[in-house]
Amino acid sequence: MQAAEKVFAEAGFGGATMQLIADMAGLPKANLHYYFPTKEDLYRRVVQDIFEIWLHAADSMDQAPGPIEGIGAYIQAKMDISRRHPNGSKVWAFEVMHRAPVIQDYLETTLRAWTTGRVRLIERWIAEGKMAPVDPEHLLYMLWATTQHYADFGHQIETLNAGPLSDADWQKATDSVKTMILRGIGAL
Amino acid sequence: MQAAEKVFAEAGFGGATMQLIADMAGLPKANLHYYFPTKEDLYRRVVQDIFEIWLHAADSMDQAPGPIEGIGAYIQAKMDISRRHPNGSKVWAFEVMHRAPVIQDYLETTLRAWTTGRVRLIERWIAEGKMAPVDPEHLLYMLWATTQHYADFGHQIETLNAGPLSDADWQKATDSVKTMILRGIGAL
DNA sequence: AATTTTCTTGACCGGTTGGTCAGGCTGTGG
DNA sequence: CCACAGCCTGACCAACCGGTCAAGAAAATT
């Protein structure tokens, strides 16, 4: 699964080869096909895994008393995921850009339900005067975009940074995102 | 070029085929190879085109008196590009996720020079007290991430939106991004 | 009109891909 | 020891890929 995640992330579904995944995992290609009959089966598993991780990242948001804690924790969680699972994030991006041929049903069921739930949470915070009256959906898009950017466009960031991001760099990035967004929604 | 942009965007470099691009453009494959000897030549042209468009989008930022006008105009320009050239944006995303095998030199020369120029501009605005002391580079990342998200993840947004975005939807998206970011950097 | 250059195209080729399959290997229960 | 089920794998195949090429069509030049 780790090898598959990496290869799919770096080459996309079309560019990835079962041979390369097998080599990277130290298996004969035929053995890989024993467990995952088709390339699409393997790919689907990788996409579903990262989706599960993302869903759990929102748990911290739910029982928070307000946006400072809730959205702050969500940013923290998603930045951590971007750092630790950059490949999974990339595979998800590939899939969505591909018009989600494999996980369209997930988008329409699970993700939509998740989204409307958080939209209602944000609307409550707005009604309680805990943050400015921003559009909740576009706030969610901004949260996804900004945090996932550090995974999906990590290569671009590393090039501009002249090297991989250090612990301090990640801390600074997370703090910057938190500060700008929380101030942006009038929560600070 | 239009056909190539679309096919590369929807399948990535590895998944795209010259045959499909040729068919979509209404040409025999051999004729396509007459103008673009290799698949990589065609791909490079597509990536360079969107990069040029993005560079020009920053013109409005340069002669602005302050962040409200400058960054506001930049957000407007990049949102317009996301709407009109979603495929180009996706190809760029594919390329960067691929660790930029084709345009790494652009990242290291043109993009790096462009970035340091804007960083200095933002630092001047901060020194002049026109905005809060945010980290300029992470602000740029946030601008790129948020605006390009509407192109790269357009399919996800349309799914949650239950259909394509209308003129009013795009207006609302642009306003939301502008408001949240400008307030986030203390310019409002 | 003749000639030269540019463009267009169907047929073709070596190499690679996802996937198959027959047969060997391993471990467990009797 | 045997038998049997699940696991493993080298060799193989049809399909498809990027790219070539020779020969013809069109356009430009003389």
PDB file of C-alpha atoms (C1' of nucleotides) in Angstrom, chain D:
ATOM      1  C1'  DC D   1       4.369 -39.559   6.362  1.00  0.00           C
ATOM      2  C1'  DC D   2       0.588 -37.770   3.276  1.00  0.00           C
ATOM      3  C1'  DA D   3      -2.939 -34.583   1.488  1.00  0.00           C
ATOM      4  C1'  DC D   4      -4.755 -30.414   0.641  1.00  0.00           C
ATOM      5  C1'  DA D   5      -5.485 -25.550   0.607  1.00  0.00           C
ATOM      6  C1'  DG D   6      -3.642 -21.240   0.226  1.00  0.00           C
ATOM      7  C1'  DC D   7       0.335 -18.613  -1.397  1.00  0.00           C
ATOM      8  C1'  DC D   8       3.971 -17.492  -4.712  1.00  0.00           C
ATOM      9  C1'  DT D   9       6.180 -16.738  -9.288  1.00  0.00           C
ATOM     10  C1'  DG D  10       8.579 -17.014 -14.085  1.00  0.00           C
ATOM     11  C1'  DA D  11       7.079 -17.073 -18.457  1.00  0.00           C
ATOM     12  C1'  DC D  12       3.903 -15.602 -21.508  1.00  0.00           C
ATOM     13  C1'  DC D  13       0.222 -12.867 -24.321  1.00  0.00           C
ATOM     14  C1'  DA D  14      -2.783  -9.610 -26.644  1.00  0.00           C
ATOM     15  C1'  DA D  15      -3.370  -4.760 -26.655  1.00  0.00           C
ATOM     16  C1'  DC D  16      -1.637  -0.449 -26.823  1.00  0.00           C
ATOM     17  C1'  DC D  17       1.886   3.121 -26.691  1.00  0.00           C
ATOM     18  C1'  DG D  18       5.136   6.865 -28.751  1.00  0.00           C
ATOM     19  C1'  DG D  19       7.363   7.568 -32.651  1.00  0.00           C
ATOM     20  C1'  DT D  20       8.941   6.710 -37.746  1.00  0.00           C
ATOM     21  C1'  DC D  21       8.693   6.762 -42.636  1.00  0.00           C
ATOM     22  C1'  DA D  22       7.787   6.866 -47.385  1.00  0.00           C
ATOM     23  C1'  DA D  23       4.808   8.597 -50.475  1.00  0.00           C
ATOM     24  C1'  DG D  24       1.508  11.657 -51.869  1.00  0.00           C
ATOM     25  C1'  DA D  25      -1.116  16.402 -51.706  1.00  0.00           C
ATOM     26  C1'  DA D  26      -0.889  21.498 -51.382  1.00  0.00           C
ATOM     27  C1'  DA D  27       1.238  25.680 -51.335  1.00  0.00           C
ATOM     28  C1'  DA D  28       4.765  28.709 -52.357  1.00  0.00           C
ATOM     29  C1'  DT D  29       8.422  30.210 -55.283  1.00  0.00           C
ATOM     30  C1'  DT D  30      10.697  30.764 -59.562  1.00  0.00           C
TER      31       DT D  30
END
